[in-house]
Each structure stands twice: as structure tokens, then as C-alpha cells.
XYZ file of C-alpha atoms in Angstrom:
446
model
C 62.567 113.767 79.739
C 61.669 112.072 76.339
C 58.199 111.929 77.226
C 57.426 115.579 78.670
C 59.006 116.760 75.536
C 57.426 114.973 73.610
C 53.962 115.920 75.566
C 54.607 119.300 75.615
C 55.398 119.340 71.798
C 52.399 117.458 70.725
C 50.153 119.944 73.242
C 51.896 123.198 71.642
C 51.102 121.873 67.923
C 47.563 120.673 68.414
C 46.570 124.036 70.652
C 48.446 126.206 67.527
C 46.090 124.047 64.963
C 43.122 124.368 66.889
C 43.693 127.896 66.830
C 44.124 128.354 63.399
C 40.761 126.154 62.604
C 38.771 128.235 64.722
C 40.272 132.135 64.001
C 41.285 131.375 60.130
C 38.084 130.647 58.419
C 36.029 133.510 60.094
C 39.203 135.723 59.393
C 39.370 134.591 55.269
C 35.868 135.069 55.093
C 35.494 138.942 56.252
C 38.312 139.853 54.378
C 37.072 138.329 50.991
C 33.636 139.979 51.601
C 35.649 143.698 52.475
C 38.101 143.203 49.661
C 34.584 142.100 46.927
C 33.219 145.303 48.969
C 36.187 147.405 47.895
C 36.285 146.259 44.379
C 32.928 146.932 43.917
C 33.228 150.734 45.043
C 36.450 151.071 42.945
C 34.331 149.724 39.962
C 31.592 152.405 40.168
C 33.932 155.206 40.365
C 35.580 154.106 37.304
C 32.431 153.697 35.017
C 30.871 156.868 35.794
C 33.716 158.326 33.930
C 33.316 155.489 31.216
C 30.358 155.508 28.250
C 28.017 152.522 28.059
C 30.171 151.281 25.521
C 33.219 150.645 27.336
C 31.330 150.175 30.862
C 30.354 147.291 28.741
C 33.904 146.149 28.679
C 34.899 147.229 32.278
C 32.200 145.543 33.903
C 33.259 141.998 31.749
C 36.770 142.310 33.022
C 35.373 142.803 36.248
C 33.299 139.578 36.391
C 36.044 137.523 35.145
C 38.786 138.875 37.411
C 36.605 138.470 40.715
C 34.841 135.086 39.995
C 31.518 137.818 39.447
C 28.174 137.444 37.707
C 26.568 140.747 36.733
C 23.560 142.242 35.773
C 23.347 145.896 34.078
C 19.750 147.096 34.284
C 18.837 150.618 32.262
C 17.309 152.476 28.982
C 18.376 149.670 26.938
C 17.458 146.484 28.983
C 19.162 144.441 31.207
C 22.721 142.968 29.990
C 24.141 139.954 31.840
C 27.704 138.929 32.111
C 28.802 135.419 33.497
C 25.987 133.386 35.244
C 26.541 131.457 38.367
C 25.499 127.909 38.813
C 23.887 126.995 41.971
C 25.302 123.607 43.891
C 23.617 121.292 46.799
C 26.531 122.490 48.403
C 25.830 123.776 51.472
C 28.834 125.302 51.967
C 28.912 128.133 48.990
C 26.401 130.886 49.131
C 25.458 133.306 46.343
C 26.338 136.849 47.983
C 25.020 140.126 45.723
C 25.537 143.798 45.675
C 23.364 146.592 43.965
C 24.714 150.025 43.389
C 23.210 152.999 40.853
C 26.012 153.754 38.657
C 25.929 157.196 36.467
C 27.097 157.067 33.171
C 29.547 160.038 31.444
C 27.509 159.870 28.257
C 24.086 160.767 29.594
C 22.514 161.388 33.226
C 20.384 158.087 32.795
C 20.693 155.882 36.093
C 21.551 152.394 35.642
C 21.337 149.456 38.427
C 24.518 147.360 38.471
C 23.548 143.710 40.140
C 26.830 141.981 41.022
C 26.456 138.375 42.101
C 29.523 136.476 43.691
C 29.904 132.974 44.696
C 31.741 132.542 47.685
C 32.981 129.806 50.506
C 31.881 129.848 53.739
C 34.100 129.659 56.707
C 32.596 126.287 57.522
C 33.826 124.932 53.907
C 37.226 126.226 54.965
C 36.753 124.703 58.556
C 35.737 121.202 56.748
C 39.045 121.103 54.606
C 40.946 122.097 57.407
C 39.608 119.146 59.033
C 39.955 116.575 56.234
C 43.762 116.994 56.573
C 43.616 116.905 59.884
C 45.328 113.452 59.844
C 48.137 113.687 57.993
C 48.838 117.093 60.474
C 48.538 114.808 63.089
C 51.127 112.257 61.818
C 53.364 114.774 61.041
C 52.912 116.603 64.431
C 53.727 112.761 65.881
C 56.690 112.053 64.169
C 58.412 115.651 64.397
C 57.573 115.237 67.915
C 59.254 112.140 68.462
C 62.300 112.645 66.347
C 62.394 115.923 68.411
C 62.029 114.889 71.917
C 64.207 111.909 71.005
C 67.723 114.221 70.028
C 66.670 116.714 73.195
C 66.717 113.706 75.302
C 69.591 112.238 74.197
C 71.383 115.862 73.867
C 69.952 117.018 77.534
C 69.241 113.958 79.339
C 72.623 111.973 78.162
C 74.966 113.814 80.119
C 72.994 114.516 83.425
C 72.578 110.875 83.055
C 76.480 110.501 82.808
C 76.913 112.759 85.545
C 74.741 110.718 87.808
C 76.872 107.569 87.133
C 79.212 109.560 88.260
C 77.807 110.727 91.667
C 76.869 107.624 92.531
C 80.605 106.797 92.243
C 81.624 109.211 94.206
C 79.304 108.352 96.907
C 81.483 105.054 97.379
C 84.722 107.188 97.597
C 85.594 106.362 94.134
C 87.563 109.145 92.524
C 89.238 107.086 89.820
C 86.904 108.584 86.942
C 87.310 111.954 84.749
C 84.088 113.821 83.520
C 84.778 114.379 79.997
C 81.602 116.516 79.143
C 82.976 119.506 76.825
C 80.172 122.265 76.298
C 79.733 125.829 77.266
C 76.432 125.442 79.144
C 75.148 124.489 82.701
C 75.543 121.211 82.321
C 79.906 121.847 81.267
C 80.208 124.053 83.964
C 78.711 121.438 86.132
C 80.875 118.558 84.809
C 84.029 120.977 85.292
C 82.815 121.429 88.631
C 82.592 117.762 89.524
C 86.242 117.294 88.057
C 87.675 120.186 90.355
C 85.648 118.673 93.390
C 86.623 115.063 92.505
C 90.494 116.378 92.557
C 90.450 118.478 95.484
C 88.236 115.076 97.400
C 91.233 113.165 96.196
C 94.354 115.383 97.362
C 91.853 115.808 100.228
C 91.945 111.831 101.109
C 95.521 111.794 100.645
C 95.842 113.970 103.235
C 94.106 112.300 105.165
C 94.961 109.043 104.333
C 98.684 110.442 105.219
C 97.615 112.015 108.610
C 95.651 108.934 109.626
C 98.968 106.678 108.921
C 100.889 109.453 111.432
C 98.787 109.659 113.793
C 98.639 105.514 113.801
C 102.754 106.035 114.174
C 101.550 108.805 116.959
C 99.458 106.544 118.879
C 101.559 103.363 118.495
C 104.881 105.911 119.926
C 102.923 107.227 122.547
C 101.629 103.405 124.167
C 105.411 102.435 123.516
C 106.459 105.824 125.336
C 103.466 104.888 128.145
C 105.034 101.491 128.143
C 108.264 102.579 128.761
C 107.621 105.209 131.731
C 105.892 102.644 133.194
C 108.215 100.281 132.932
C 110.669 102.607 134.424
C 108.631 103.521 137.208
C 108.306 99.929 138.139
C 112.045 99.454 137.720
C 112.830 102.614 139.909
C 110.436 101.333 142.643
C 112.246 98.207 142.416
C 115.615 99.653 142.333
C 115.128 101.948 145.238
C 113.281 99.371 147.666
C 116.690 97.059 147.454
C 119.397 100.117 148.988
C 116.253 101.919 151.305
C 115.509 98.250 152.728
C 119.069 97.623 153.626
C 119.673 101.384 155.255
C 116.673 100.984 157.415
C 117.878 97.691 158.586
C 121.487 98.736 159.009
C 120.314 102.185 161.147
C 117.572 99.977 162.970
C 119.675 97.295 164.406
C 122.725 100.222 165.041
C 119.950 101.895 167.072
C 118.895 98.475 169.263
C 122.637 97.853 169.302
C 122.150 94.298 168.307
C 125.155 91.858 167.931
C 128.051 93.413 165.738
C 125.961 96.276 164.800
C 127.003 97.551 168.403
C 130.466 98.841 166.278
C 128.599 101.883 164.524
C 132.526 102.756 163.425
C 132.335 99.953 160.988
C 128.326 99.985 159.604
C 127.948 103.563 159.479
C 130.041 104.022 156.646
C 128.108 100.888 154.520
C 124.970 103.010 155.523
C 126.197 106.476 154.065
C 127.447 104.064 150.959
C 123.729 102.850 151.016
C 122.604 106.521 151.255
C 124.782 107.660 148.673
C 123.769 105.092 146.217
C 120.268 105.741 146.720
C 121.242 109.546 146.663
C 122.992 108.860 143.171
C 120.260 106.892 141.636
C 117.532 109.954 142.633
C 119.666 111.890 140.946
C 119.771 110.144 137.382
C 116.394 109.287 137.429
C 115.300 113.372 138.524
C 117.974 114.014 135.102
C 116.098 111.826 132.924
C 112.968 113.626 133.736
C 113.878 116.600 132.875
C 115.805 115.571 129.471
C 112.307 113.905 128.801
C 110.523 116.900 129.394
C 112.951 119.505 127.749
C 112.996 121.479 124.745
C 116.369 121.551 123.082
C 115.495 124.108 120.764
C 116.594 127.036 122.517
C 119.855 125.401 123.730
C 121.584 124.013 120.486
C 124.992 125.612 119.959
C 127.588 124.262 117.265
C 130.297 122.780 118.947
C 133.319 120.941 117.564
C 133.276 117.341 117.865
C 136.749 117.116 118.830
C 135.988 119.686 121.762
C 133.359 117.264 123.172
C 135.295 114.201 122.756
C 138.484 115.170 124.636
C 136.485 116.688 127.393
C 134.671 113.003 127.798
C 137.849 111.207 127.785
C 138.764 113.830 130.532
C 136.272 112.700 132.644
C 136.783 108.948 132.606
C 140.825 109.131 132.186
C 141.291 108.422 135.869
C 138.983 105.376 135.782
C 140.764 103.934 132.507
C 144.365 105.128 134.243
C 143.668 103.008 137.692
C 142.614 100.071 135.256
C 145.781 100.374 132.753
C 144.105 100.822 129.607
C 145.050 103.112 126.759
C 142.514 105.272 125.022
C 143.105 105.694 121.009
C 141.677 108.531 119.526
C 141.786 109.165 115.864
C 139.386 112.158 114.373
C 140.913 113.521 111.132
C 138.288 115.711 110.334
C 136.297 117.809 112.875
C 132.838 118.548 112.342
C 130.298 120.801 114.011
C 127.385 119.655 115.601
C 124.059 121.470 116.540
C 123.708 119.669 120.377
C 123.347 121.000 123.785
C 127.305 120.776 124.824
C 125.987 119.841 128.303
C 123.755 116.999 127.609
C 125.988 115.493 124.589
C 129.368 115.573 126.844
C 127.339 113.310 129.177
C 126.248 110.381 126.374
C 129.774 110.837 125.058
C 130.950 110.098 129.026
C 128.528 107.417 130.049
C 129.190 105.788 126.821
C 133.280 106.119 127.190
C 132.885 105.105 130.965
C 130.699 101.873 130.560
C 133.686 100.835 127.612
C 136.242 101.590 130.371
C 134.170 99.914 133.085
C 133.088 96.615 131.235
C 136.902 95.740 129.920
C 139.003 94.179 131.242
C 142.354 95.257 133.289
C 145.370 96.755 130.364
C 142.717 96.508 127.644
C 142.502 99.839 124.856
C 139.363 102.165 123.880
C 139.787 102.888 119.848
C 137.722 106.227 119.590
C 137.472 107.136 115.393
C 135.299 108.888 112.998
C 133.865 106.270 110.046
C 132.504 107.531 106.960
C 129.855 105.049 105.729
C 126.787 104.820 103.458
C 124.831 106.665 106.026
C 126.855 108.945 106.699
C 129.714 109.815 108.972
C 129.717 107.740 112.222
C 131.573 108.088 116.067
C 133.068 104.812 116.846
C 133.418 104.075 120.694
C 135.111 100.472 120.595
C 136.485 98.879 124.056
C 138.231 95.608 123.283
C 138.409 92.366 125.291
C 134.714 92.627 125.743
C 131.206 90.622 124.037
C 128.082 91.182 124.694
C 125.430 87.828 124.679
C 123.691 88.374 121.082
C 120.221 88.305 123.010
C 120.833 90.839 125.145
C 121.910 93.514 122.401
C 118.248 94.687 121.738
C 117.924 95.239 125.332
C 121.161 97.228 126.424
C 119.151 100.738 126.422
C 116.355 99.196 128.748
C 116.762 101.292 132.048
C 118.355 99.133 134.929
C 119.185 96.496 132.948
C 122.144 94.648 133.093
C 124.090 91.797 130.914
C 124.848 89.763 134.256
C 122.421 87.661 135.235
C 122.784 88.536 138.778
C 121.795 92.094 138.275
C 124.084 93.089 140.786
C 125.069 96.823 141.041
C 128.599 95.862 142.054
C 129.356 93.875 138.601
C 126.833 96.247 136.171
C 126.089 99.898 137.848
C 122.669 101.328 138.554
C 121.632 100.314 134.548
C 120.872 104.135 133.870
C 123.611 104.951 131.756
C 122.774 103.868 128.735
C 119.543 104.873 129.255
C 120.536 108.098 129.793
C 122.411 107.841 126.050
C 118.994 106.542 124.690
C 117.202 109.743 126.166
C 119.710 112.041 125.263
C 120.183 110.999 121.529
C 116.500 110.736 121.168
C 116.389 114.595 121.594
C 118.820 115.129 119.287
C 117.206 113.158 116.598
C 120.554 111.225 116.391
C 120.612 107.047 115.152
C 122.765 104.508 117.543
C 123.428 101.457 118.442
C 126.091 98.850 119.875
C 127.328 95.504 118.483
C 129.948 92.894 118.751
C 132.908 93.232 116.163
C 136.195 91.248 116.454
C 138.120 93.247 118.874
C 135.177 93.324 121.094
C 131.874 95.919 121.035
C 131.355 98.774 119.522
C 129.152 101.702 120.197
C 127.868 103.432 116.858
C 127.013 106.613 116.523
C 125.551 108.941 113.449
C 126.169 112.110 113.110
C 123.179 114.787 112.351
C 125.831 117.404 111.173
């Protein structure tokens, strides 16, 4: 930028002098010669209204105001005024004028001779050119000094602003443009600092979305996981009871050995059927929880409500085992659940408290207030739970025996069942070992 202004300015002033050299001479020239011309004609009419006398006078003043010589030519001689010098100068020529001029006095003729001394245009053009030096040293330096401040007021900021594109190209937004000015280049730096915001909210954003949709992806292989994990399980779970049916009803058909007595197998191969039966049944529920949207059936329903009609439903299991169930709900808040589905986690959770205690043992059912809010305490007593298995307890079919036998720990979809219920509901949980025995926690989305 510094040097095509500075070109540009040194082209403009030497084209603008070379103009003048070549028009101004010629120009100075022609109109000294028109304005001696006019003098001349104004001088005639003047002394033909004059007597010799004072055209004597007129013609003097004349002479000395234009530089003249002149020669007056007549009845009484000739009568010079001035005299002109001649030079070796090339330059200066000796230019004169005749004209008959008519006295007032007397119709005698006289010749008026008026010599001038004047300067070429090529005199002017040769003085023009002696300075032409210290013009161009002058032309240089404003130049320079001028290119110089347009650089540094043009070029300085575009320069700024291209430090701070190439920061941009590498993402980084940590910069402010602080170019104040009403022209092109402010708007332009205003426009980079409403850009360079909106890029950064923008990569926020996306910064945020990415880190969801890594949750996303990360709950969605754990959900995979899980359903195939399940799916295994199932297969597993259902191959045991279907194996033992077939063989029951096959060796009932060939009549081998005891299997002869269908009165006493057949009923151990309904039992088999109706286990098998039950376990289609919970695993056909939990697909349909899974799949269900519980938006369109959420009522408010009393907590108390729920809870009494759970402990309904397992009474007779905790009345043929003698055990008490304690209940103590002061206050009685409304939930937003399905009543269906919640009555069911309340019941599996009551009936695997009933189920894993032993014989005369109590149930304390209470409502906590805590730091995280209000909680539902399910506590069976007389029971522990290994530490290691805790994490696992909502793991479908699995059980804290080792044995993994239905007869001592169920078909291992209840709590599962919990899990998938209280995952639609948004709702936190979780079971531990306290002093009296384990707990089942449960917080509240009120």
C-alpha cells in the first residue's frame, strides 16, 4: 500500500508539472503580447484627444509603466523615450508596434514606434526547469510522508484484521476487534466481533450437543447391552422349565418307569407350564413398559392410596409367614405416575421384603425427608444382602443365592421390573444394608 501511494502520488505531481511547463509559458506569452496589444490601442485613443505637449507626457508614462521604448516621428522630428539595450540572450526579443496617431491641436499625422522587450516562452520554460529539482525533492518527500500516514491509517487496521482472521481460522475466538471508526473498515471490524460471538455461542452449542449426544450414544450401547443381555438371560431362563416339560410329557407318553402314574407328574408338568407361562408374561410386560409413553397416562394419585393397595396385595403372603407390616406416612403427597404401573414397583418391591425375611420378622414402610428430598422407605428386617451383590440386584434374573435356584430367589424379574418402571418415571432408587436389615430407597419426583 505504501508504495502504490506513494507511486501514484509521485506520477500525479510530475504529470501536473509537466503540464504546467508545457501549457504555461506559451499561455504567459500570448497574453503579455494581447495585453501590450491592448495598451497600445488604449494609448492612441487617448492622445488624439491630447496636444503634442502633453502626448509628450502620456507617451513617457506609457514607456515607463509597460517596460516600453518609443519613438514619436512628425513636423518636429523624431522624439525618443527610454532606449532598450540589446542582450546575447537568446531568450528576450525586441517586439515593436507602429500606429499613426492624430493629434487634437492640428490634423498633422505622427508615427508612434513602440518598442518592447519581452521573454520568450522558452526563457520561462528554462526557469521552470532550473527549479525543477528542488520540485522534485519536495514532490519526494510530501510523497513519502504522505503515503507513509495513508498506510499506516489504511493499511494498519486491515492488517489488524488479518491477524485476526487468521485466528479465527484455528477456532480461536478469545480476541475482541477494537477498531472504532465510522468507515468500511469499522463496520467490518464490528462485523467480525458479531460473527466471532455468534461462532462462539455457536461452538458452545455445539460443544454442549456433542457432550449429549456422547451421553446418547454411551446410554444407547448400555441400553443395547442390556436387551441383549436380557435376551440371553430369557433364552437361558426359558430352556431350563421347557427342557424339563418336554421330558416329563415325553417319558408320560412312552410310559417309562414311574412316569407310568400321570396322576402324580402331570401336575409338576402344569407347574412347569405355569412357570414358563408366568415368566412369558413378565418378560411380554417389560416390553411394553420399555416401549411405552407415559405421557398420556400420568394421573396424580395419593401416595397413601398406592401404598395401602400394595400392602393389600402381599398381606396374605406376609400373614402365612407371621410378619407385621409398619406403616408410618404423616404427610401424603401427590404423585404424577401411572397408578397401574407404580402399584406394581410398590408390590414387587413389598413382596421380595416379605419373601426374602425370615418367618415373624416386620416390614417398616415410612416417608424420610432428606437432603434430596423426601424419600419411601421399604425396610424388611432380619435380612443382608452380600455388599458385592448390591450393584447387581436390578440385573434381570439375577439372584443373591449362588445356586440361582427359582425355588430360593423367584424368576429374578422383579426388581427388574422396579428398575423399568422407575426409569419411566424419571424417579432415583436404590437398596442397601442398614442395621435392622435392607432397605429399599425411594425418591420422590412430587
Amino acid at each position: 500500500m505504501f508504495l502504490w501511494v506513494f507511486s501514484a502520488l509521485m506520477f500525479c505531481s510530475m504529470l501536473i508539472y509537466g503540464i504546467v511547463l508545457t501549457v504555461l509559458p506559451r499561455q504567459y506569452q500570448a497574453a503579455s503580447d494581447k495585453r501590450l496589444d491592448s495598451n497600445i490601442e488604449a494609448l492612441v485613443v487617448t492622445l488624439e484627444k491630447m496636444r503634442y505637449e502633453e502626448a509628450v507626457d502620456e507617451i513617457y508614462n506609457f514607456c515607463i509603466q509597460n517596460n516600453s521604448a518609443a519613438v514619436l516621428n512628425g513636423e518636429k522630428g523624431a522624439l525618443s523615450f527610454g532606449e532598450i539595450e540589446k542582450t546575447e540572450d537568446l531568450t528576450a526579443m525586441v517586439s515593436s508596434v507602429a500606429v499613426a496617431v492624430t493629434l487634437a491641436e492640428d490634423d498633422t499625422e505622427y508615427m508612434l514606434v513602440i518598442s518592447s522587450l519581452s521573454q520568450t516562452a522558452d526563457a520561462i520554460l528554462i526557469l521552470m526547469l532550473r527549479f525543477l529539482p528542488a520540485v522534485l525533492a519536495t514532490i519526494l518527500l510530501l510523497s513519502f510522508f504522505s503515503a507513509f500516514i495513508c498506510s499506516r491509517a489504511i493499511v494498519g487496521p486491515i492488517a489488524k484484521i488479518s491477524q485476526i482472521s487468521r485466528r479465527m481460522t484455528s477456532l480461536d475466538m478469545t480476541w475482541k476487534c477494537d477498531i472504532k471508526s465510522n468507515d468500511e473498515i469499522g463496520v467490518l471490524a464490528s462485523s467480525l466481533n458479531t460473527m466471532a460471538n455468534r461462532l462462539q455461542k455457536t461452538m458452545e452449542e455445539l460443544k454442549d450437543a456433542n457432550r449429549q449426544l456422547t451421553v446418547d450414544v454411551e446410554k444407547f450401547k448400555m441400553l443395547e447391552e442390556e436387551k441383549r443381555n436380557f435376551f440371553a438371560a430369557v433364552s437361558h431362563e426359558l430352556k431350563t422349565p421347557l427342557t424339563i416339560l418336554k421330558g416329563q410329557i415325553e417319558n408320560m407318553i412312552w410310559g417309562y418307569g414311574d412316569y407310568q402314574n400321570h396322576e402324580k407328574y402331570l401336575p409338576e408338568a402344569l407347574k412347569s407350564a405355569e412357570d414358563i407361562e408366568r415368566l412369558v408374561r413378565e418378560i411380554i410386560a417389560i416390553s411394553k413398559m420399555e416401549s411405552m409413553d407415559l405421557q398420556g397416562s400420568l394421573q396424580e394419585v395419593s401416595l397413601r392410596q398406592l401404598t395401602e393397595d400394595a400392602e393389600r396385595a402381599i398381606l396374605p403372603l406376609a400373614r402365612e409367614k407371621q410378619m407385621q407390616i409398619c406403616t408410618s406416612i404423616d404427610t401424603d403427597p401427590l404423585l404424577s405416575v401411572n397408578p397401574g404401573l407404580f402399584q406394581k414397583a410398590l408390590s414387587n418391591i413389598m413382596g421380595n421384603a416379605v419373601r426374602h425375611s425370615p418367618r415373624g420378622e416386620t416390614i417398616f414402610i415410612s416417608l424420610q425427608s432428606g437432603q434430596n428430598g423426601d424419600a419411601l422407605v421399604i425396610e424388611n428386617t432380619g435380612a443382608w444382602i452380600p455388599k458385592d451383590d448390591l450393584p447387581h440386584l436390578f440385573t434381570p434374573f439375577y439372584r443373591t443365592d449362588k445356586s440361582r435356584a427359582k425355588a430360593t430367589g423367584g424368576s429374578g424379574l422383579g426388581l427388574y421390573i422396579v428398575k423399568t418402571i422407575l426409569d419411566l418415571h424419571h424417579m432415583t432408587y436404590g437398596i442397601e444394608n442398614t442395621k435392622r436389615g435392607v432397605a429399599f430407597f425411594l425418591y420422590l419426583n412430587e
